[in-house]
Amino acid sequence: MSRPISRLIPGVLAFAPLLLAANPAAAEVKLPALFSDHMVLQRNTEAPVWGWADPGEEVTVSIGGQSRTTHAGGDGRWQVSLGDLKAGGPHTLSVRGKNTLTINDVLAGEVWLGSGQSNMAWTVERSNNFEQEKAAANLPQIRMFTVARKTATTPQEDCGGKWVVCSPETVGSFSATAYFFGRNLHQKLGVPVGLINSSVGGTPVEAWTSYPAQAARPELKEMLASWEERAASFNLASAFAAYDQQIARWRTVAAKARAEGRTPPRQPQRPVNPRYHTHAPSSLFNGMIAPLIPFAMRGAIWYQGENNGSSAERGALYGLQLGLMIQVWRERWGQGDFPFAWVQLPNYTTQASGWPLVREGMLKTLALPNTGMTTNMDIGEHNDIHPKNKQDIGLRLSLWARANVYGEELEWSGPLPKNHRVHTDSIEVRFSHAEGLKARDGELRGFEIAGADKQWKPARARVIGRRVIVSSPEVEKPVAVRYSWAADPEGNLVNGAGLPASPFRTSTW
């Protein structure tokens, strides 16, 4: 009988340094890496502080004139909750047991977690206008903690990483999406902002969700079984023998390319045991999310989905997987339905058939409470999966947070389909976030309509108030409509704030 992949990933990635969890029986009081110099604690809440000591050891935590005392449990773990911290600082956090730890330059403010794949990991120095952004980055009340890459078979207690103060010298390595999001919040709220970046390029949503939660869903059974089979059949010697042959061929091809003045192909990657893979279900949840729990934060932002859009079969599962991940994170943090928003995939030219379905899954996940989505069909790059305009991505995420988390009155979303009505020769679609609904330029584009034969035809569309009326002379009796249903569509429907409409369809064909 095969064993779950969660039990087959013993340890960490072959290329990552081993990060040992704190020893609960250590003689000295210890803290997780999150509790270190320059950290930001969530304001206006009971913020947990935890660590390890000898079983039964008395531990006192002090900051800003308040102290909390507890005793380590039988496993050596201890935890206290700080009282309501007001925005500001710097403070000194003191943890005293048999030894004393002092954490300096601690601020209280707004803390947000940013996670996902390469577009969340994408740095400021690789984004638009870096020299200007660098010059404007003297913002010491913004700090970022980047979680070191690590996979694990079981939820870990600690991670690698450190808090870095934002400055012209450091901002280049920050997650651009998280930074531009946090910078806007800092400028509008006038309080410190702490950003936790836990992201790994090229990774699927299933790597960021707990294994038991996925195993309980019959829709994910086939995906999990595939990983179990891969892990069981992997042979290290055979994999490296094949890799040596690939490297030999690559060297020949690369040398010829250089001699001809062409860019050589990418070097083949060393084989990775499926047990250690960043794509393995729950591997990154265990190694890079679990160690952050229960650190107090306001909410989370998410930029991922490209990997899961590789096929229609995978794309169709994305809504279920994203919703499941959000529910798992909320349950584990125990902070109720904390705010969670994501970046809907921008426009991009690709043959991968799952991109529209991933976007649809994101749209449907808005049914979960306290969630949000940015629409971005106008700021992608046709030939680059990594759009350099992370400024607008971060800004749009911050608009959602400012409106839905901090109570500011502003438009934060592009038009979203609300309902539709089929008429004799047309279909009427009503939208939310539709004040000032219009075409961005020229005639309204991107709509298609179909009859009972399920053959999609380009449609004429016109705006009436918050509605769009869609028809086609080629479809006498329409039954369904869709909009921007392509990886790189040409739709141009926006609202008065200039935010683009989300792709959608009224059928399930």
Coordinates of C-alpha atoms in Angstrom, one line a residue:
M1 CA 0.0 0.0 0.0
S2 CA 1.3 3.4 -0.9
R3 CA 1.8 6.0 1.8
P4 CA 0.6 9.6 1.7
I5 CA 3.2 11.9 0.1
S6 CA 3.1 13.9 3.4
R7 CA 4.9 11.0 5.0
L8 CA 7.3 10.5 2.1
I9 CA 9.0 13.9 2.2
P10 CA 11.6 13.4 4.9
G11 CA 13.2 16.7 5.6
V12 CA 14.0 19.6 3.3
L13 CA 14.9 20.4 -0.3
A14 CA 18.2 18.9 -1.4
F15 CA 19.4 22.4 -2.3
A16 CA 18.3 24.2 0.8
P17 CA 20.2 24.3 4.1
L18 CA 18.8 22.2 6.9
L19 CA 16.8 24.4 9.2
L20 CA 16.3 22.6 12.5
A21 CA 13.2 23.2 14.5
A22 CA 13.9 24.7 17.9
N23 CA 14.6 22.0 20.5
P24 CA 11.8 22.1 23.1
A25 CA 14.1 20.7 25.7
A26 CA 16.8 23.4 25.2
A27 CA 18.3 24.8 28.4
E28 CA 18.0 28.4 27.2
V29 CA 14.8 30.3 26.3
K30 CA 14.5 30.4 22.5
L31 CA 12.3 32.3 20.1
P32 CA 11.3 31.7 16.5
A33 CA 13.1 33.6 13.8
L34 CA 10.0 35.9 13.4
F35 CA 10.8 37.4 16.8
S36 CA 14.0 39.3 16.0
D37 CA 15.4 42.8 15.7
H38 CA 13.3 45.2 13.5
M39 CA 10.2 43.2 13.7
V40 CA 6.6 44.6 13.5
L41 CA 3.9 43.4 15.8
Q42 CA 0.2 43.7 14.9
R43 CA -1.3 46.6 16.6
N44 CA -4.7 46.7 18.4
T45 CA -4.9 43.0 19.1
E46 CA -3.8 40.3 21.5
A47 CA -0.5 39.4 19.8
P48 CA 0.9 35.9 20.6
V49 CA 4.6 35.6 21.5
W50 CA 6.0 32.0 21.9
G51 CA 9.1 30.0 22.1
W52 CA 10.8 27.2 23.9
A53 CA 12.4 26.6 27.3
D54 CA 12.9 23.8 29.8
P55 CA 9.6 22.1 30.7
G56 CA 8.1 24.0 33.6
E57 CA 10.5 27.0 33.3
E58 CA 9.0 30.4 34.1
V59 CA 9.1 32.8 31.2
T60 CA 8.3 36.6 31.3
V61 CA 7.7 38.6 28.2
S62 CA 7.8 42.5 28.5
I63 CA 7.2 45.3 26.0
G64 CA 6.0 48.9 26.2
G65 CA 5.4 48.9 30.0
Q66 CA 3.5 45.5 30.1
S67 CA 4.6 42.1 31.1
R68 CA 3.2 38.6 30.8
T69 CA 4.4 35.5 32.7
T70 CA 3.8 31.9 31.9
H71 CA 5.5 28.5 32.3
A72 CA 6.8 26.2 29.6
G73 CA 4.7 23.1 29.1
G74 CA 5.9 19.5 29.2
D75 CA 7.0 19.7 25.6
G76 CA 9.0 22.9 26.4
R77 CA 6.8 25.2 24.5
W78 CA 5.4 28.4 26.0
Q79 CA 3.2 31.2 24.8
V80 CA 1.8 34.5 26.0
S81 CA -0.5 37.1 24.5
L82 CA 0.6 40.7 24.6
G83 CA -2.0 43.4 25.4
D84 CA -3.4 45.9 22.9
L85 CA -0.4 47.6 21.3
K86 CA -0.9 51.0 19.8
A87 CA 0.8 51.9 16.5
G88 CA 4.3 53.2 17.0
G89 CA 7.7 52.5 18.6
P90 CA 10.4 51.6 18.6
H91 CA 10.0 49.3 21.5
T92 CA 12.3 46.7 23.1
L93 CA 10.9 43.2 23.6
S94 CA 12.4 41.3 26.5
V95 CA 12.0 37.6 27.1
R96 CA 13.4 36.4 30.4
G97 CA 13.7 32.8 31.7
K98 CA 17.0 31.3 32.9
N99 CA 18.5 33.6 30.3
T100 CA 17.3 36.9 28.8
L101 CA 16.7 37.7 25.1
T102 CA 16.3 41.3 24.0
I103 CA 14.7 42.1 20.7
N104 CA 15.4 45.7 19.6
D105 CA 13.7 48.2 17.3
V106 CA 10.3 46.6 17.5
L107 CA 7.4 48.5 15.9
A108 CA 3.6 48.1 16.3
G109 CA 1.5 48.5 13.2
E110 CA -0.2 46.6 10.4
V111 CA 1.2 43.1 9.5
W112 CA 0.3 41.3 6.3
L113 CA 1.4 38.0 4.8
G114 CA 2.2 37.8 1.1
S115 CA 2.4 34.4 -0.5
G116 CA 2.3 32.5 -3.8
Q117 CA 4.7 31.7 -6.7
S118 CA 7.1 33.8 -8.7
N119 CA 5.0 36.9 -9.3
M120 CA 4.8 37.3 -5.5
A121 CA 8.5 36.5 -5.1
W122 CA 9.4 39.0 -8.0
T123 CA 11.6 41.7 -6.5
V124 CA 11.4 45.5 -6.7
E125 CA 14.8 45.6 -8.5
R126 CA 13.3 43.6 -11.4
S127 CA 10.1 45.7 -11.6
N128 CA 9.4 49.0 -13.5
N129 CA 11.3 52.2 -12.7
F130 CA 13.7 50.6 -10.1
E131 CA 16.0 53.6 -9.9
Q132 CA 13.1 55.9 -9.0
E133 CA 11.7 53.4 -6.6
K134 CA 15.1 52.9 -5.0
A135 CA 15.5 56.7 -4.5
A136 CA 12.1 56.9 -2.9
A137 CA 12.5 54.0 -0.5
N138 CA 13.8 55.7 2.6
L139 CA 10.8 54.3 4.6
P140 CA 12.2 52.8 7.8
Q141 CA 8.7 52.1 9.2
I142 CA 8.2 49.4 6.5
R143 CA 9.9 46.1 7.2
M144 CA 9.9 42.8 5.4
F145 CA 10.6 39.3 6.6
T146 CA 11.4 36.9 3.8
V147 CA 10.8 33.2 4.7
A148 CA 13.7 31.0 3.7
R149 CA 12.7 28.3 1.1
K150 CA 12.0 25.0 2.8
T151 CA 9.9 21.9 2.3
A152 CA 8.9 19.5 5.1
T153 CA 6.8 16.4 5.6
T154 CA 5.1 17.7 8.8
P155 CA 4.3 21.2 10.0
Q156 CA 7.5 22.9 11.2
E157 CA 7.9 25.0 14.3
D158 CA 10.4 27.5 12.9
C159 CA 11.8 28.9 9.7
G160 CA 14.7 30.8 8.4
G161 CA 14.6 34.6 7.7
K162 CA 15.1 38.0 9.2
W163 CA 13.4 41.4 9.3
V164 CA 14.9 44.0 7.0
V165 CA 14.2 47.7 7.3
C166 CA 13.2 49.4 4.1
S167 CA 15.8 51.7 2.6
P168 CA 17.3 52.5 -0.8
E169 CA 20.0 49.9 -0.1
T170 CA 17.6 47.1 0.8
V171 CA 14.3 47.6 -1.1
G172 CA 15.6 45.9 -4.3
S173 CA 15.3 42.5 -2.7
F174 CA 11.8 43.0 -1.4
S175 CA 8.8 41.2 -2.9
A176 CA 7.5 43.9 -5.3
T177 CA 3.8 43.0 -5.0
A178 CA 4.0 43.0 -1.2
Y179 CA 6.1 46.1 -1.0
F180 CA 3.9 48.3 -3.2
F181 CA 0.9 47.0 -1.4
G182 CA 2.4 47.8 2.0
R183 CA 3.8 51.2 0.9
N184 CA 0.4 52.4 -0.1
L185 CA -1.1 51.3 3.2
H186 CA 1.8 53.0 5.1
Q187 CA 1.3 56.2 3.2
K188 CA -2.5 56.2 3.7
L189 CA -2.7 54.9 7.3
G190 CA 0.4 56.6 8.7
V191 CA 1.4 53.6 10.7
P192 CA 4.3 51.1 10.5
V193 CA 3.8 48.1 8.2
G194 CA 5.3 44.7 8.5
L195 CA 5.3 42.4 5.5
I196 CA 6.0 38.6 5.6
N197 CA 7.0 37.2 2.2
S198 CA 6.5 33.5 2.0
S199 CA 6.7 32.6 -1.7
V200 CA 8.4 30.2 -4.1
G201 CA 8.5 30.5 -7.9
G202 CA 6.7 28.0 -10.1
T203 CA 4.8 26.3 -7.3
P204 CA 1.2 25.1 -7.3
V205 CA -1.6 25.9 -4.8
E206 CA -1.6 22.3 -3.5
A207 CA 1.9 22.8 -2.1
W208 CA 0.6 25.6 0.2
T209 CA -2.3 23.7 1.7
S210 CA -2.3 21.1 4.5
Y211 CA -2.3 17.4 3.4
P212 CA -5.1 16.2 5.6
A213 CA -7.5 18.9 4.2
Q214 CA -6.7 17.9 0.7
A215 CA -6.9 14.2 1.4
A216 CA -10.5 14.7 2.6
R217 CA -11.6 16.0 -0.8
P218 CA -12.5 13.3 -3.3
E219 CA -11.9 15.8 -6.2
L220 CA -8.1 15.8 -5.3
K221 CA -7.7 12.1 -4.9
E222 CA -6.2 11.6 -8.3
M223 CA -3.7 14.4 -7.9
L224 CA -2.5 13.1 -4.6
A225 CA -2.3 9.5 -5.9
S226 CA -0.1 10.7 -8.7
W227 CA 2.4 12.2 -6.3
E228 CA 2.4 9.0 -4.2
E229 CA 3.2 7.0 -7.3
R230 CA 6.0 9.4 -8.3
A231 CA 7.6 9.2 -4.9
A232 CA 7.4 5.4 -4.8
S233 CA 8.9 4.9 -8.2
F234 CA 11.7 7.4 -8.0
N235 CA 15.2 5.9 -8.4
L236 CA 18.1 8.3 -7.6
A237 CA 20.8 6.4 -9.5
S238 CA 18.6 6.3 -12.7
A239 CA 17.6 9.9 -12.4
F240 CA 21.2 11.1 -12.2
A241 CA 22.3 8.8 -15.0
A242 CA 19.7 10.5 -17.3
Y243 CA 20.7 13.9 -16.0
D244 CA 24.4 13.3 -16.9
Q245 CA 23.3 12.5 -20.4
Q246 CA 21.2 15.6 -20.6
I247 CA 24.1 17.8 -19.3
A248 CA 26.4 16.3 -22.0
R249 CA 23.9 17.2 -24.8
W250 CA 23.3 20.6 -23.3
R251 CA 27.0 21.5 -23.2
T252 CA 27.3 20.7 -26.9
V253 CA 24.2 22.7 -27.9
A254 CA 25.1 25.6 -25.6
A255 CA 28.7 25.8 -27.0
K256 CA 27.4 25.9 -30.5
A257 CA 24.8 28.6 -29.6
R258 CA 27.5 30.8 -28.1
A259 CA 29.8 30.4 -31.1
E260 CA 26.9 31.5 -33.3
G261 CA 26.1 34.5 -31.1
R262 CA 22.8 33.0 -29.9
T263 CA 21.5 32.7 -26.3
P264 CA 22.2 29.1 -25.1
P265 CA 19.3 27.1 -23.8
R266 CA 18.7 26.8 -20.1
Q267 CA 20.8 24.2 -18.3
P268 CA 18.9 21.1 -17.3
Q269 CA 18.0 21.0 -13.6
R270 CA 19.4 18.5 -11.2
P271 CA 16.9 15.7 -10.5
V272 CA 14.8 16.3 -7.3
N273 CA 13.3 13.4 -5.4
P274 CA 9.5 13.9 -5.4
R275 CA 9.8 13.6 -1.6
Y276 CA 11.7 16.9 -1.5
H277 CA 9.9 18.8 -4.3
T278 CA 8.5 22.3 -3.9
H279 CA 5.4 21.1 -5.9
A280 CA 4.6 18.2 -3.5
P281 CA 1.2 18.6 -1.8
S282 CA 1.6 20.4 1.6
S283 CA 5.4 20.6 1.3
L284 CA 5.5 24.4 1.5
F285 CA 2.6 24.7 3.9
N286 CA 4.6 22.6 6.3
G287 CA 7.9 24.3 5.7
M288 CA 7.0 27.9 5.1
I289 CA 3.4 28.6 6.4
A290 CA 3.1 26.5 9.5
P291 CA 6.1 28.1 11.2
L292 CA 4.4 31.5 11.0
I293 CA 1.3 30.3 12.9
P294 CA 0.0 31.9 15.2
F295 CA 1.9 35.2 14.5
A296 CA -0.7 38.0 14.7
M297 CA -1.4 39.7 11.4
R298 CA -4.2 41.7 9.8
G299 CA -4.6 39.5 6.7
A300 CA -3.0 37.9 3.6
I301 CA -2.5 38.6 0.0
W302 CA -1.9 35.9 -2.7
Y303 CA -0.4 36.0 -6.2
Q304 CA -0.4 32.5 -7.7
G305 CA -2.3 30.4 -10.2
E306 CA 0.0 30.3 -13.3
N307 CA 1.3 26.8 -12.4
N308 CA -2.3 25.5 -12.0
G309 CA -3.3 27.0 -15.3
S310 CA -1.2 24.5 -17.3
S311 CA -4.2 22.4 -18.3
A312 CA -8.0 22.6 -18.3
E313 CA -8.2 19.7 -15.9
R314 CA -6.0 21.5 -13.3
G315 CA -7.5 24.9 -14.0
A316 CA -11.0 23.5 -13.3
L317 CA -9.9 22.5 -9.8
Y318 CA -8.4 25.8 -8.8
G319 CA -11.5 27.4 -7.3
L320 CA -11.9 24.4 -4.9
Q321 CA -8.2 24.4 -4.1
L322 CA -7.9 28.2 -3.4
G323 CA -11.0 28.1 -1.2
L324 CA -9.7 25.1 0.7
M325 CA -6.3 26.8 1.3
I326 CA -8.0 30.0 2.6
Q327 CA -10.1 27.9 5.0
V328 CA -7.2 25.9 6.2
W329 CA -5.1 29.0 6.9
R330 CA -7.9 30.7 8.8
E331 CA -8.6 27.6 10.9
R332 CA -4.9 27.2 11.8
W333 CA -4.4 30.8 12.7
G334 CA -7.6 30.9 14.7
Q335 CA -8.2 34.6 13.8
G336 CA -11.7 34.0 12.4
D337 CA -12.3 34.9 8.8
F338 CA -9.2 37.2 8.5
P339 CA -9.0 39.3 5.3
F340 CA -7.6 37.4 2.3
A341 CA -7.2 38.9 -1.2
W342 CA -5.6 37.6 -4.4
V343 CA -4.4 38.8 -7.8
Q344 CA -6.5 37.5 -10.6
L345 CA -4.1 36.4 -13.4
P346 CA -3.3 39.2 -15.8
N347 CA -3.5 38.9 -19.6
Y348 CA -0.6 36.7 -21.1
T349 CA -0.1 34.9 -24.3
T350 CA 0.1 31.2 -23.6
Q351 CA -1.1 27.9 -25.0
A352 CA -1.9 26.7 -21.5
S353 CA -5.7 26.0 -21.6
G354 CA -6.3 26.4 -17.9
W355 CA -5.8 30.2 -17.5
P356 CA -9.4 31.2 -18.1
L357 CA -10.5 28.5 -15.7
V358 CA -8.1 29.6 -13.0
R359 CA -9.5 33.1 -13.3
E360 CA -13.0 31.7 -13.1
G361 CA -12.1 29.8 -9.9
M362 CA -10.7 33.0 -8.4
L363 CA -13.9 34.9 -9.3
K364 CA -16.1 32.2 -7.7
T365 CA -13.9 32.1 -4.5
L366 CA -15.2 35.6 -3.7
A367 CA -18.2 33.8 -2.3
L368 CA -16.1 33.2 0.8
P369 CA -16.5 35.9 3.5
N370 CA -14.0 38.7 3.8
T371 CA -12.2 38.0 0.6
G372 CA -11.2 40.2 -2.3
M373 CA -9.7 40.0 -5.8
T374 CA -8.0 42.5 -8.1
T375 CA -8.7 42.4 -11.8
N376 CA -5.7 43.0 -14.0
M377 CA -6.5 42.3 -17.6
D378 CA -5.0 45.6 -18.7
I379 CA -1.5 45.4 -17.1
G380 CA -0.1 42.0 -18.1
E381 CA 2.6 41.6 -20.7
H382 CA 1.7 39.6 -23.8
N383 CA 5.0 37.8 -23.9
D384 CA 6.1 37.7 -20.3
I385 CA 4.5 35.8 -17.5
H386 CA 6.1 38.2 -15.1
P387 CA 4.6 41.6 -15.7
K388 CA 7.0 44.3 -14.5
N389 CA 4.2 46.7 -13.5
K390 CA 4.0 45.5 -9.9
Q391 CA 3.2 49.0 -8.8
D392 CA -0.4 48.8 -10.0
I393 CA -0.8 45.2 -8.7
G394 CA 0.2 46.4 -5.2
L395 CA -1.9 49.5 -5.5
R396 CA -5.1 47.5 -6.4
L397 CA -4.6 45.2 -3.6
S398 CA -4.2 48.1 -1.2
L399 CA -7.4 49.7 -2.6
W400 CA -9.3 46.5 -1.5
A401 CA -7.7 46.6 1.9
R402 CA -8.3 50.3 2.4
A403 CA -12.0 49.9 1.5
N404 CA -12.8 46.5 3.1
V405 CA -10.4 46.3 6.1
Y406 CA -9.8 49.9 7.0
G407 CA -13.2 51.4 6.0
E408 CA -12.2 54.0 3.5
E409 CA -14.9 54.9 0.9
L410 CA -13.4 54.2 -2.5
E411 CA -13.9 51.9 -5.5
W412 CA -11.6 48.9 -5.2
S413 CA -12.7 46.4 -7.8
G414 CA -13.3 46.2 -11.5
P415 CA -16.8 45.3 -12.7
L416 CA -17.9 41.8 -11.6
P417 CA -20.8 39.9 -13.1
K418 CA -23.8 39.9 -10.8
N419 CA -26.6 38.2 -12.7
H420 CA -27.9 37.8 -16.3
R421 CA -31.2 37.5 -18.1
V422 CA -31.8 35.8 -21.5
H423 CA -34.1 37.7 -23.9
T424 CA -35.4 36.6 -27.2
D425 CA -32.4 37.7 -29.2
S426 CA -30.0 39.1 -26.6
I427 CA -28.6 38.5 -23.2
E428 CA -28.5 41.2 -20.5
V429 CA -25.6 41.1 -17.9
R430 CA -25.8 43.2 -14.8
F431 CA -22.6 44.1 -12.9
S432 CA -21.5 45.1 -9.4
H433 CA -18.7 47.7 -9.0
A434 CA -20.3 49.2 -12.1
E435 CA -20.5 52.9 -11.4
G436 CA -19.5 54.7 -14.7
L437 CA -19.5 51.4 -16.7
K438 CA -18.0 52.0 -20.1
A439 CA -15.6 50.8 -22.8
R440 CA -12.0 51.9 -22.1
D441 CA -11.5 52.8 -25.7
G442 CA -13.5 52.6 -28.9
E443 CA -16.3 50.0 -29.2
L444 CA -16.9 47.5 -26.5
R445 CA -14.9 44.3 -27.2
G446 CA -14.4 40.9 -25.7
F447 CA -18.0 39.5 -25.6
E448 CA -19.1 36.3 -27.2
I449 CA -22.5 34.7 -27.4
A450 CA -23.8 31.2 -28.2
G451 CA -27.0 29.4 -28.8
A452 CA -28.0 25.9 -28.0
D453 CA -25.4 24.6 -30.5
K454 CA -22.7 25.8 -28.1
Q455 CA -20.9 27.6 -30.9
W456 CA -19.4 30.9 -29.7
K457 CA -19.7 33.9 -32.0
P458 CA -18.3 37.4 -31.6
A459 CA -21.0 39.7 -30.2
R460 CA -22.0 43.3 -30.2
A461 CA -22.2 44.8 -26.8
R462 CA -23.6 48.1 -25.5
V463 CA -23.6 49.6 -22.0
I464 CA -26.9 50.8 -20.4
G465 CA -26.3 52.0 -16.9
R466 CA -24.8 49.1 -14.9
R467 CA -25.8 46.6 -17.6
V468 CA -24.3 45.3 -20.8
I469 CA -26.7 44.0 -23.6
V470 CA -25.1 41.4 -25.8
S471 CA -26.3 40.1 -29.2
S472 CA -25.2 38.7 -32.5
P473 CA -26.9 38.4 -35.9
E474 CA -25.3 34.9 -36.1
V475 CA -27.2 33.7 -33.0
E476 CA -30.9 34.0 -33.3
K477 CA -31.7 32.5 -29.9
P478 CA -28.8 33.0 -27.5
V479 CA -28.5 30.9 -24.3
A480 CA -25.0 31.9 -22.9
V481 CA -22.5 34.7 -23.0
R482 CA -18.9 35.0 -22.0
Y483 CA -16.4 37.8 -21.7
S484 CA -12.6 37.9 -22.1
W485 CA -12.5 34.1 -22.2
A486 CA -8.9 33.7 -23.3
A487 CA -5.5 33.7 -21.8
D488 CA -4.7 37.1 -23.5
P489 CA -8.1 38.6 -24.3
E490 CA -9.0 41.9 -25.8
G491 CA -11.9 42.9 -23.5
N492 CA -12.1 46.6 -22.7
L493 CA -14.9 46.9 -20.2
V494 CA -14.1 49.2 -17.2
N495 CA -15.8 51.2 -14.5
G496 CA -15.5 54.9 -13.7
A497 CA -12.4 54.2 -11.7
G498 CA -10.7 52.7 -14.7
L499 CA -10.5 49.2 -13.2
P500 CA -11.1 46.4 -15.7
A501 CA -13.9 43.9 -15.6
S502 CA -13.3 40.3 -14.6
P503 CA -13.5 37.6 -17.3
F504 CA -16.6 35.4 -16.8
R505 CA -19.0 33.0 -18.6
T506 CA -22.6 32.1 -17.9
S507 CA -22.2 28.5 -19.2
T508 CA -20.2 25.6 -17.9
W509 CA -19.2 24.3 -21.4

